[in-house]
Coordinates of C-alpha atoms in Angstrom, one line a residue:
M1 CA 113.8 136.9 103.5
T2 CA 113.2 140.7 103.6
E3 CA 110.1 142.4 102.5
S4 CA 109.8 143.3 98.8
P5 CA 107.5 146.3 98.4
G6 CA 106.6 145.2 94.9
L7 CA 105.4 141.8 95.9
R8 CA 102.4 142.3 98.0
V9 CA 100.6 138.9 98.3
L10 CA 96.8 138.4 98.5
S11 CA 95.5 135.0 99.6
L12 CA 91.9 134.3 98.7
I13 CA 89.4 131.8 99.9
P14 CA 87.3 130.9 96.9
P15 CA 83.7 129.6 97.0
M16 CA 82.6 127.4 98.5
T17 CA 84.1 126.2 101.7
Q18 CA 82.3 127.0 105.0
L19 CA 79.8 129.7 106.0
N20 CA 80.4 129.6 109.8
T21 CA 84.2 130.0 110.0
P22 CA 87.1 130.9 107.6
Y23 CA 88.9 128.0 106.0
P24 CA 92.4 128.1 107.7
S25 CA 94.7 127.8 104.8
T26 CA 95.0 131.6 104.1
A27 CA 95.3 132.3 107.8
Y28 CA 98.3 130.0 108.0
L29 CA 100.0 131.3 104.9
T30 CA 99.3 135.0 105.8
G31 CA 100.7 134.5 109.3
F32 CA 103.8 132.7 107.9
L33 CA 104.5 135.2 105.2
R34 CA 104.2 138.2 107.5
A35 CA 106.6 136.6 109.9
R36 CA 109.0 136.4 107.0
G37 CA 108.6 140.1 106.2
V38 CA 106.2 139.8 103.3
D39 CA 103.4 142.2 102.8
A40 CA 100.6 139.6 103.0
R41 CA 96.8 140.2 102.9
Q42 CA 93.8 137.8 102.8
D43 CA 90.1 137.9 102.0
D44 CA 87.2 135.4 102.0
L45 CA 85.3 135.6 98.7
A46 CA 83.2 132.5 99.7
L47 CA 81.5 134.3 102.5
K48 CA 81.2 137.6 100.6
L49 CA 79.6 135.8 97.6
V50 CA 76.8 134.4 99.8
L51 CA 76.2 137.7 101.6
E52 CA 76.0 139.5 98.2
L53 CA 73.7 136.9 96.6
F54 CA 71.4 136.8 99.6
S55 CA 71.0 140.6 100.1
P56 CA 68.1 142.7 99.0
A57 CA 69.9 143.7 95.7
G58 CA 70.8 140.0 95.2
L59 CA 67.2 138.9 95.6
D60 CA 66.1 141.6 93.1
A61 CA 68.5 140.2 90.6
L62 CA 67.3 136.7 91.4
R63 CA 63.7 137.6 90.9
E64 CA 64.5 139.0 87.4
R65 CA 65.9 135.5 86.5
T66 CA 62.9 133.8 88.0
R67 CA 60.4 136.0 86.1
A68 CA 62.3 135.3 82.9
M69 CA 61.1 131.7 83.1
P70 CA 57.6 130.9 81.8
A71 CA 55.2 130.7 84.8
K72 CA 54.0 127.2 84.0
K73 CA 57.6 125.8 83.9
R74 CA 58.6 127.2 87.3
P75 CA 59.3 124.5 89.9
P76 CA 57.7 124.8 93.3
A77 CA 60.7 126.6 94.8
L78 CA 60.4 129.4 92.3
Q79 CA 56.7 129.7 92.6
S80 CA 56.9 130.0 96.3
F81 CA 59.7 132.6 96.0
D82 CA 57.8 134.7 93.6
A83 CA 54.6 134.6 95.5
Q84 CA 56.3 135.6 98.8
F85 CA 59.0 137.9 97.3
D86 CA 58.0 140.9 99.3
R87 CA 58.4 139.0 102.6
Y88 CA 61.8 137.6 101.5
L89 CA 62.9 141.1 100.6
A90 CA 61.8 142.4 104.0
T91 CA 63.4 139.7 106.0
V92 CA 66.6 138.7 104.3
G93 CA 68.8 141.3 105.9
A94 CA 67.4 140.6 109.3
V95 CA 67.9 136.9 109.0
L96 CA 71.6 137.2 108.0
G97 CA 72.2 139.6 110.8
F98 CA 70.6 137.1 113.2
L99 CA 72.8 134.3 111.9
Q100 CA 75.8 136.5 112.3
G101 CA 75.0 136.9 116.0
R102 CA 74.2 140.6 115.7
D103 CA 70.5 140.5 116.6
P104 CA 69.8 137.6 119.0
T105 CA 66.4 138.9 120.1
L106 CA 65.0 138.3 116.6
A107 CA 65.0 134.6 117.6
H108 CA 61.6 135.0 119.2
R109 CA 59.9 136.3 116.0
I110 CA 61.7 133.7 113.8
A111 CA 60.7 130.8 116.2
S112 CA 57.1 131.9 116.1
R113 CA 56.8 130.6 112.5
A114 CA 54.9 133.8 111.6
F115 CA 57.9 136.0 110.6
L116 CA 59.7 134.1 107.8
P117 CA 58.2 133.1 104.4
E118 CA 58.3 129.3 104.3
G119 CA 59.1 127.5 101.0
P120 CA 59.4 123.8 100.2
R121 CA 62.4 123.2 102.5
F122 CA 60.1 123.7 105.5
A123 CA 58.2 120.6 104.5
S124 CA 61.0 118.6 106.2
L125 CA 59.5 119.7 109.5
D126 CA 56.6 117.3 108.7
A127 CA 59.1 114.5 109.7
Y128 CA 58.6 115.8 113.3
Y129 CA 54.8 116.0 113.1
D130 CA 53.2 116.2 116.5
P131 CA 49.8 114.4 116.4
D132 CA 48.7 116.4 119.4
G133 CA 49.0 119.6 117.5
G134 CA 52.0 120.8 119.4
D135 CA 55.4 122.2 118.3
P136 CA 56.9 119.6 115.9
L137 CA 60.4 120.7 116.9
A138 CA 59.8 120.5 120.6
W139 CA 61.7 117.2 120.8
A140 CA 64.9 118.9 119.6
F141 CA 64.7 122.3 121.3
G142 CA 62.3 122.0 124.2
A143 CA 60.5 125.0 125.7
L144 CA 63.6 127.2 126.1
G145 CA 65.7 126.5 123.0
V146 CA 64.5 129.6 121.2
Q147 CA 67.9 130.6 119.7
D148 CA 68.6 127.1 118.3
K149 CA 65.1 126.6 117.0
A150 CA 65.3 130.1 115.3
R151 CA 68.7 129.2 113.8
H152 CA 67.3 126.0 112.3
L153 CA 64.3 127.8 110.8
A154 CA 66.6 130.5 109.4
T155 CA 68.8 127.8 107.9
L156 CA 65.8 126.3 106.1
Y157 CA 65.0 129.8 104.9
L158 CA 68.5 130.1 103.4
N159 CA 68.2 126.6 101.9
D160 CA 65.0 127.7 100.2
L161 CA 66.8 130.7 98.7
A162 CA 69.7 128.5 97.5
D163 CA 67.2 126.2 95.8
V164 CA 65.7 129.3 94.0
L165 CA 69.2 130.4 93.0
R166 CA 70.0 126.9 91.6
E167 CA 66.8 126.6 89.7
A168 CA 66.8 130.1 88.2
A169 CA 70.4 131.3 87.9
D170 CA 73.1 128.6 88.3
P171 CA 72.3 124.9 88.5
R172 CA 75.7 124.2 89.9
F173 CA 75.3 126.3 93.1
E174 CA 75.7 124.7 96.5
F175 CA 76.7 126.1 99.8
V176 CA 79.6 123.6 100.0
R177 CA 79.9 121.5 96.9
Y178 CA 79.8 124.2 94.3
A179 CA 80.3 122.8 90.8
E180 CA 82.1 119.9 92.4
S181 CA 81.5 117.5 89.4
L182 CA 83.6 119.8 87.1
A183 CA 86.8 119.0 89.1
M184 CA 86.5 115.9 91.2
A185 CA 88.5 113.0 89.7
Q186 CA 88.0 114.6 86.2
P187 CA 90.7 113.0 83.9
T188 CA 90.6 115.9 81.5
F189 CA 90.2 119.7 81.8
A190 CA 87.5 119.8 79.1
P191 CA 84.4 120.0 81.4
L192 CA 86.0 122.8 83.4
A193 CA 87.2 124.6 80.3
A194 CA 83.7 124.5 78.8
A195 CA 82.1 125.9 81.9
L196 CA 84.7 128.7 82.1
A197 CA 84.1 129.6 78.4
A198 CA 80.3 129.7 78.9
P199 CA 78.4 133.0 79.4
P200 CA 78.7 134.0 83.1
T201 CA 75.8 133.2 85.4
L202 CA 74.5 135.5 88.1
V203 CA 76.8 133.8 90.5
D204 CA 79.8 134.2 88.1
E205 CA 79.0 137.9 87.6
T206 CA 78.8 138.5 91.3
L207 CA 82.0 136.7 92.1
A208 CA 83.9 138.6 89.3
R209 CA 82.7 141.9 90.9
L210 CA 83.9 140.8 94.3
A211 CA 87.3 139.6 92.9
L212 CA 87.9 142.9 91.2
D213 CA 87.0 144.8 94.4
A214 CA 89.5 142.7 96.4
V215 CA 92.2 143.5 93.8
A216 CA 91.4 147.2 93.9
R217 CA 91.5 147.3 97.7
H218 CA 94.7 145.3 98.2
A219 CA 96.6 146.1 94.9
P220 CA 98.5 142.7 95.0
R221 CA 101.2 141.6 92.7
V222 CA 100.7 138.0 93.6
V223 CA 97.3 136.3 94.3
L224 CA 97.2 132.9 96.0
L225 CA 94.1 130.8 95.6
S226 CA 93.8 127.8 97.9
V227 CA 91.4 125.2 96.8
P228 CA 90.8 122.6 99.6
F229 CA 87.9 120.7 97.9
P230 CA 86.7 119.9 94.4
G231 CA 83.7 122.2 95.2
S232 CA 86.0 125.3 95.3
V233 CA 87.9 124.6 92.1
Y234 CA 85.5 126.1 89.5
A235 CA 85.2 129.4 91.5
A236 CA 89.0 129.6 91.9
F237 CA 89.4 129.4 88.1
R238 CA 86.7 132.0 87.6
I239 CA 88.5 134.4 90.0
A240 CA 91.8 133.8 88.3
Q241 CA 90.1 134.3 84.9
T242 CA 88.7 137.6 86.1
I243 CA 92.0 138.8 87.5
K244 CA 93.9 137.9 84.4
A245 CA 91.5 139.7 82.1
H246 CA 91.7 142.8 84.4
D247 CA 95.5 142.8 84.8
P248 CA 97.6 140.0 83.2
S249 CA 100.7 141.1 85.1
I250 CA 99.2 140.0 88.4
V251 CA 100.8 136.6 89.2
T252 CA 98.2 133.9 90.1
V253 CA 99.1 130.8 92.0
L254 CA 97.0 127.7 92.7
G255 CA 97.5 125.4 95.6
G256 CA 95.6 123.6 98.4
G257 CA 94.3 120.2 99.4
F258 CA 92.6 119.5 96.0
V259 CA 95.8 120.2 94.1
N260 CA 97.9 118.2 96.5
T261 CA 95.6 115.2 96.2
E262 CA 94.3 115.2 92.6
L263 CA 96.8 117.2 90.4
R264 CA 100.0 115.3 91.1
E265 CA 100.3 114.2 87.5
L266 CA 99.1 117.5 85.9
T267 CA 100.0 117.8 82.2
E268 CA 97.2 120.1 81.0
P269 CA 98.6 123.3 79.6
R270 CA 95.3 125.2 79.6
V271 CA 95.4 125.4 83.4
F272 CA 98.1 128.0 82.9
D273 CA 95.8 130.2 80.9
Y274 CA 94.5 131.0 84.4
F275 CA 97.4 130.3 86.8
D276 CA 101.0 131.2 86.4
F277 CA 102.2 128.6 88.9
V278 CA 100.7 125.5 90.6
T279 CA 102.3 124.4 93.9
L280 CA 102.1 121.0 95.7
D281 CA 101.9 120.1 99.4
D282 CA 102.7 122.5 102.2
G283 CA 102.8 126.0 100.7
E284 CA 105.4 127.7 102.9
R285 CA 108.6 126.5 101.2
P286 CA 107.3 126.6 97.6
L287 CA 106.0 130.2 98.2
L288 CA 109.3 131.4 99.7
A289 CA 111.1 130.1 96.6
L290 CA 108.5 131.5 94.2
L291 CA 108.6 135.0 95.8
E292 CA 112.4 135.0 95.6
H293 CA 112.1 134.0 92.0
L294 CA 109.6 136.8 91.2
D295 CA 111.9 139.2 93.1
G296 CA 114.8 138.3 90.9
K297 CA 116.7 136.5 93.6
R298 CA 116.3 132.9 92.4
G299 CA 116.2 131.3 89.0
K300 CA 113.1 129.4 87.7
S301 CA 115.1 126.2 87.8
R302 CA 115.3 126.5 91.6
L303 CA 111.6 126.6 92.3
V304 CA 110.2 124.0 94.8
R305 CA 107.3 121.6 94.1
T306 CA 106.0 123.9 91.4
Y307 CA 104.3 123.4 88.0
V308 CA 104.9 125.9 85.2
R309 CA 104.2 126.1 81.5
E310 CA 107.2 126.4 79.2
D311 CA 106.9 126.3 75.4
G312 CA 103.3 125.1 75.7
Q313 CA 104.2 122.2 77.9
V314 CA 103.7 121.6 81.6
R315 CA 106.9 121.2 83.5
Y316 CA 107.3 120.2 87.2
I317 CA 110.3 121.9 89.0
N318 CA 111.4 120.6 92.4
L319 CA 114.7 121.7 93.9
A320 CA 115.1 119.5 96.9
E321 CA 114.9 121.8 100.0
P322 CA 113.7 120.9 103.5
D323 CA 110.2 121.9 104.5
I324 CA 109.6 124.5 107.2
P325 CA 109.5 122.6 110.5
F326 CA 106.0 122.7 112.0
A327 CA 107.4 124.5 115.1
E328 CA 108.5 127.3 112.8
V329 CA 105.5 127.9 110.5
G330 CA 104.3 130.6 112.9
T331 CA 100.9 131.5 114.2
P332 CA 98.0 131.9 111.8
T333 CA 96.3 135.3 111.6
W334 CA 92.7 136.1 110.8
D335 CA 93.5 139.8 110.2
G336 CA 91.7 140.9 107.1
L337 CA 89.0 138.3 107.3
P338 CA 85.4 139.5 108.1
L339 CA 85.2 137.7 111.4
D340 CA 81.9 139.4 112.3
G341 CA 80.3 138.3 109.1
Y342 CA 80.2 134.5 109.3
L343 CA 76.9 132.7 109.6
S344 CA 76.2 130.2 112.3
I345 CA 73.8 127.9 110.6
L346 CA 72.0 124.9 112.0
D347 CA 71.0 122.4 109.4
M348 CA 71.8 119.2 111.3
L349 CA 70.0 118.8 114.6
N350 CA 72.4 116.2 115.9
P351 CA 74.5 118.0 118.6
M352 CA 77.8 116.7 117.2
H353 CA 77.0 117.3 113.5
R354 CA 76.2 120.9 114.2
L355 CA 79.8 121.7 115.2
W356 CA 80.9 121.6 111.6
S357 CA 78.5 124.4 110.6
D358 CA 77.6 126.2 113.8
G359 CA 79.9 128.7 115.6
R360 CA 83.1 130.4 114.4
W361 CA 85.8 128.0 115.5
N362 CA 89.5 129.0 115.3
K363 CA 91.1 126.2 113.4
L364 CA 94.5 125.0 114.4
T365 CA 96.7 121.9 113.9
V366 CA 98.2 120.0 116.9
A367 CA 100.8 118.3 114.7
H368 CA 101.6 118.0 111.0
G369 CA 100.6 114.7 109.4
C370 CA 99.4 111.5 111.0
Y371 CA 101.5 109.8 113.7
W372 CA 99.9 106.4 112.7
K373 CA 99.9 106.7 108.9
K374 CA 99.1 103.0 108.3
C375 CA 95.4 102.9 107.5
S376 CA 95.0 101.1 104.2
F377 CA 92.1 103.3 102.9
C378 CA 93.9 106.6 103.6
D379 CA 96.2 108.6 101.4
V380 CA 99.2 107.8 103.5
S381 CA 101.6 108.3 100.6
L382 CA 100.9 112.0 100.5
D383 CA 102.9 114.6 102.4
Y384 CA 100.0 116.1 104.4
I385 CA 99.5 112.6 106.1
G386 CA 102.8 110.8 105.6
R387 CA 105.2 113.4 107.1
Y388 CA 104.6 113.6 110.8
D389 CA 106.1 116.6 112.6
A390 CA 105.0 118.0 116.0
A391 CA 105.8 121.1 117.9
S392 CA 105.9 121.4 121.7
A393 CA 102.9 122.0 123.8
E394 CA 104.4 125.4 124.8
V395 CA 104.5 126.5 121.2
L396 CA 101.0 125.2 120.6
V397 CA 99.6 127.1 123.6
D398 CA 101.5 130.2 122.6
R399 CA 99.6 130.0 119.2
I400 CA 96.3 129.5 121.0
E401 CA 96.9 132.6 123.2
A402 CA 97.9 134.7 120.2
V403 CA 94.7 133.6 118.3
V404 CA 92.5 134.3 121.3
A405 CA 94.1 137.8 121.7
E406 CA 93.4 138.5 118.0
T407 CA 89.9 137.1 117.6
G408 CA 88.5 137.4 121.1
Q409 CA 87.1 133.9 120.8
T410 CA 88.2 130.8 122.7
G411 CA 86.7 128.0 120.6
F412 CA 89.2 125.8 118.7
H413 CA 88.7 123.0 116.1
F414 CA 91.9 121.0 115.9
V415 CA 92.0 119.9 112.2
D416 CA 94.5 117.0 112.5
E417 CA 94.0 113.7 110.7
A418 CA 94.4 112.2 114.1
A419 CA 95.7 114.3 117.1
P420 CA 98.4 112.4 119.0
P421 CA 97.3 111.4 122.5
K422 CA 100.7 112.4 124.0
M423 CA 100.4 115.8 122.5
L424 CA 96.9 116.2 123.7
K425 CA 97.9 115.3 127.2
A426 CA 100.8 117.8 127.0
L427 CA 98.4 120.4 125.7
A428 CA 96.0 119.8 128.6
D429 CA 98.9 120.0 131.1
E430 CA 100.1 123.3 129.6
L431 CA 96.7 124.8 129.5
A432 CA 96.2 124.0 133.2
R433 CA 99.6 125.3 134.0
R434 CA 98.8 128.7 132.4
K435 CA 95.2 128.6 133.7
R436 CA 93.9 129.1 130.2
S437 CA 90.3 128.3 129.5
I438 CA 89.3 127.3 126.0
S439 CA 86.8 125.0 124.3
W440 CA 88.0 122.5 121.7
W441 CA 87.2 119.5 119.6
G442 CA 89.0 117.4 117.0
N443 CA 89.7 114.1 115.4
I444 CA 91.6 111.2 117.1
R445 CA 92.2 107.4 116.8
F446 CA 90.3 105.3 119.3
E447 CA 93.4 103.8 120.8
K448 CA 94.0 102.5 124.3
S449 CA 96.2 105.4 125.3
F450 CA 93.0 107.3 125.9
T451 CA 92.4 106.0 129.3
P452 CA 89.4 107.2 131.4
E453 CA 91.8 109.3 133.4
L454 CA 93.2 111.0 130.2
C455 CA 89.6 111.5 128.9
Q456 CA 88.7 113.3 132.0
Q457 CA 91.8 115.5 131.9
L458 CA 91.0 116.4 128.3
A459 CA 87.5 117.3 129.3
D460 CA 88.9 119.5 132.1
S461 CA 91.1 121.2 129.5
G462 CA 88.1 122.2 127.4
C463 CA 87.4 119.2 125.1
I464 CA 83.8 119.1 124.2
A465 CA 83.7 116.6 121.4
I466 CA 85.9 114.2 119.5
S467 CA 85.5 112.2 116.3
G468 CA 87.3 109.1 115.2
G469 CA 87.2 106.2 112.8
L470 CA 85.4 103.0 113.8
E471 CA 85.1 102.4 110.0
V472 CA 83.6 98.9 109.3
A473 CA 83.2 97.8 112.9
S474 CA 84.5 94.4 112.2
D475 CA 87.7 93.0 113.8
R476 CA 88.6 91.1 110.6
L477 CA 88.2 94.2 108.4
L478 CA 89.8 96.5 111.0
T479 CA 92.9 94.3 110.8
L480 CA 92.8 94.3 107.0
M481 CA 92.5 98.1 107.2
K482 CA 95.5 98.3 109.6
K483 CA 93.5 100.5 111.9
G484 CA 95.4 99.2 114.9
V485 CA 92.2 99.1 117.0
S486 CA 89.5 96.5 117.8
V487 CA 85.8 96.9 118.4
D488 CA 86.0 96.1 122.1
Q489 CA 88.8 98.6 122.5
V490 CA 86.8 101.3 120.7
A491 CA 83.9 100.6 123.1
R492 CA 86.1 101.2 126.1
V493 CA 87.7 104.3 124.8
T494 CA 84.5 105.9 123.6
K495 CA 82.8 105.1 126.9
G496 CA 85.7 106.9 128.7
F497 CA 85.1 110.0 126.6
S498 CA 81.3 109.9 127.0
D499 CA 81.6 109.4 130.8
A500 CA 83.7 112.5 130.9
G501 CA 80.9 114.5 129.2
I502 CA 82.6 114.6 125.8
L503 CA 80.4 114.0 122.7
V504 CA 81.7 111.2 120.5
H505 CA 81.2 111.0 116.7
A506 CA 82.2 107.8 114.9
Y507 CA 83.3 107.8 111.3
L508 CA 81.8 104.6 109.8
M509 CA 82.5 102.9 106.4
Y510 CA 80.8 100.4 104.2
G511 CA 81.8 98.8 100.9
F512 CA 85.4 98.0 101.9
P513 CA 87.1 95.3 99.8
T514 CA 85.9 91.8 100.7
Q515 CA 83.1 93.2 102.9
T516 CA 80.2 90.8 102.8
V517 CA 76.5 91.3 103.6
Q518 CA 77.1 89.4 106.8
D519 CA 80.0 91.8 107.7
T520 CA 77.7 94.7 107.1
V521 CA 74.9 93.4 109.3
D522 CA 77.4 92.5 112.1
A523 CA 78.9 96.0 111.8
L524 CA 75.4 97.6 112.3
E525 CA 74.8 95.4 115.3
Y526 CA 78.1 96.6 116.9
V527 CA 77.0 100.2 116.1
R528 CA 73.6 99.7 117.7
Q529 CA 75.1 98.4 120.9
L530 CA 77.6 101.3 121.0
F531 CA 74.7 103.8 120.8
D532 CA 72.7 101.8 123.3
A533 CA 75.5 101.6 125.8
G534 CA 76.1 105.4 125.6
C535 CA 79.5 105.0 124.0
I536 CA 78.8 107.2 121.0
Q537 CA 76.2 109.9 120.3
S538 CA 76.7 110.5 116.6
G539 CA 78.0 108.8 113.5
F540 CA 78.0 108.8 109.7
F541 CA 78.4 106.0 107.2
H542 CA 80.7 106.8 104.3
R543 CA 80.9 104.7 101.2
F544 CA 84.5 103.4 100.7
V545 CA 86.2 105.0 97.8
C546 CA 89.5 103.6 96.5
T547 CA 92.1 106.3 95.8
V548 CA 95.4 106.0 93.9
H549 CA 97.4 107.3 96.8
S550 CA 96.2 104.7 99.4
P551 CA 97.7 101.3 100.1
V552 CA 94.5 99.7 98.6
G553 CA 94.9 101.6 95.4
Q554 CA 98.7 100.9 95.2
H555 CA 98.5 97.2 96.2
P556 CA 95.0 96.0 95.3
D557 CA 96.0 92.4 95.1
E558 CA 96.6 92.4 98.9
Y559 CA 93.0 93.3 99.4
G560 CA 91.5 90.8 97.0
I561 CA 90.3 93.3 94.4
K562 CA 91.2 94.3 90.8
L563 CA 91.3 98.0 89.8
K564 CA 89.4 99.2 86.8
P565 CA 91.7 100.8 84.1
L566 CA 91.7 104.6 84.2
P567 CA 91.4 106.7 81.1
P568 CA 94.3 108.8 79.9
I569 CA 94.7 111.6 82.5
S570 CA 95.9 115.1 82.0
F571 CA 94.1 116.8 84.9
A572 CA 92.7 115.3 88.1
K573 CA 93.5 111.8 89.3
N574 CA 92.3 110.4 92.6
D575 CA 89.4 108.0 92.7
V576 CA 89.7 104.6 91.0
G577 CA 87.0 102.0 90.5
F578 CA 87.6 98.4 91.4
I579 CA 86.0 95.0 91.0
D580 CA 85.3 93.2 94.3
P581 CA 84.7 89.4 93.9
T582 CA 82.0 89.5 96.6
G583 CA 79.6 91.2 94.2
V584 CA 77.7 92.8 97.1
D585 CA 75.3 95.7 96.3
H586 CA 76.7 98.1 98.8
D587 CA 74.6 101.0 97.5
A588 CA 71.4 99.2 98.6
L589 CA 72.9 98.4 102.0
G590 CA 74.0 102.0 102.5
V591 CA 70.4 103.2 102.4
A592 CA 69.6 100.9 105.3
L593 CA 72.7 101.8 107.3
N594 CA 72.1 105.5 107.1
K595 CA 68.4 105.0 108.0
A596 CA 69.4 103.0 111.0
L597 CA 72.0 105.5 112.1
Y598 CA 69.6 108.5 111.8
N599 CA 67.2 106.7 114.1
Y600 CA 69.9 105.6 116.6
M601 CA 71.1 109.2 116.9
H602 CA 67.6 110.1 118.0
G603 CA 67.3 107.1 120.4
I604 CA 64.9 105.2 118.2
G605 CA 65.0 101.5 117.5
L606 CA 68.0 100.7 119.8
D607 CA 66.3 97.6 121.2
E608 CA 65.2 96.2 117.9
D609 CA 66.8 93.7 115.6
V610 CA 69.0 95.5 113.1
R611 CA 67.5 93.5 110.2
R612 CA 64.4 95.6 110.4
W613 CA 66.2 98.5 108.6
F614 CA 67.0 96.5 105.4
D615 CA 64.5 96.2 102.6
T616 CA 65.8 92.8 101.5
K617 CA 66.4 89.7 103.5
V618 CA 69.7 89.7 105.2
P619 CA 71.4 87.2 107.6
K620 CA 71.0 87.3 111.3
P621 CA 73.9 89.1 113.1
R622 CA 76.5 86.8 114.4
V623 CA 77.5 89.3 117.2
P624 CA 76.2 88.5 120.7
R625 CA 73.7 91.1 121.8
N626 CA 75.7 91.7 124.9
F627 CA 79.1 92.0 123.2
I628 CA 79.7 95.7 124.0
A629 CA 78.3 95.3 127.5
R630 CA 80.8 92.5 128.1
A631 CA 83.7 94.6 126.7
L632 CA 82.7 97.4 129.1
G633 CA 82.8 94.9 132.0
Y634 CA 79.1 95.0 132.7

């Protein structure tokens, strides 16, 4: 495809995704389109929105909203903000500069607790109260951890301001899950339509200004909005609404992970008041077809995986054409994104959790899709998981070297569903051959291919952390899930990583079909022993959610459950409720599980009976207390 001067493409990251690093979708698409001769640009309106809202001018506008409320009705966050406004105004620019890495020496003043105004969020520090009157955060940062301590305090400061913004200007605002409820598994477009028709909030007005500024700077004829999460859908529609009101001739296109997962049965015509086209799955092939169509080189009937509106009805067009091989999608580029503006925040003190929000990681994919693609809770029927396609280690390291040359940064987050062990070994071999030093982390399966020798090789190649699914930590349920691993195998694999100096985070799950209270107690006992043996350092319990694209959702009878009927759907379809004959109150159990996990991550309660964490009487664990030790050969 040759360049078409009239078809400049602008890819936008809508609020909210991440504050510490750009979401990679626009970088991939921009790199791919440029390699095909398209004049492609990109911008991150998620980051720019936060920087605008939390600037001196933004705080002035926020104070106006705060003072418009009767003083007696202001919640504590607003009262604190108004009382300390001058200090907020004097410090906000400096705090953002510090979190962007431009002024590291400010850490000493921030860490002193005498520089920043402190609102209600700082009350969380009481959880670390030192009865001897010392520093309550000394356990986490010690005497020399000034930078990290300051970043944590600065993050609390930002969270205080976000609370003020939510109370005074936009109740839907979140740093990540912005207006999420308007889109996630919403069967109809009505809630989103009502929000888009409502008078704009301060956040809406700011976002509209930023969108028009981006259009003025780049002069695109096509604007791509990639929405990875439900929490970025509302803002994407607001951006498209603004662009269409400004210049209806600009073509707007919606795609991304949310669309690929939840809009696969889209029939709502009103979506196309905002977007001219909606594309499914990997964007490269549909976009090439769409640009050829807009350039007069391809008829509309030859579009690929694209929704359009014709005569008031939604039509799905999908000319069967092969996807671009993973080896040929090219190298992502971050050119055009404000790489010096991202904020390294530190809200979670756990060393593994912090990786998701701290540091600007270059995001890459080792391979397309999942090489296992059997887990019964996973959306294995969707293309982004079900179609596995790998490139060579040489191609992957070529991309790594190109990204390092462009960004000057050597940290990588491999965003695969589960990076294949053979590819990771080949990657380590190629990095060693080229004498290339990087730092990286990513998601894997805890399978036996990860021997202690391979774990050490991966550590030598720059691996600092891995995450993987232990899920329910029950061999019966792991078999039902088709995980292809057992608890004792997980113990050996995770110990191999830990012994190599690699942090290990376990994804854990509760509420899976047929899971009993006894299963849950046993799972927690396994987890306790894994922490106690030094196999894992971090974890998180997720509540199981049944989705229509997973084997559980498609064959519920095989898992002993009955799906609840869904309402008529014209917009988003993903989560589906179910009836489990066990009748277990998983919500109540989840409170205990997360309380236990929080303490285990801090080394507390590892030698105590797991039943202590539950508020109600639960059965004694059936797991021998030395199960993990025996699995490790102790």
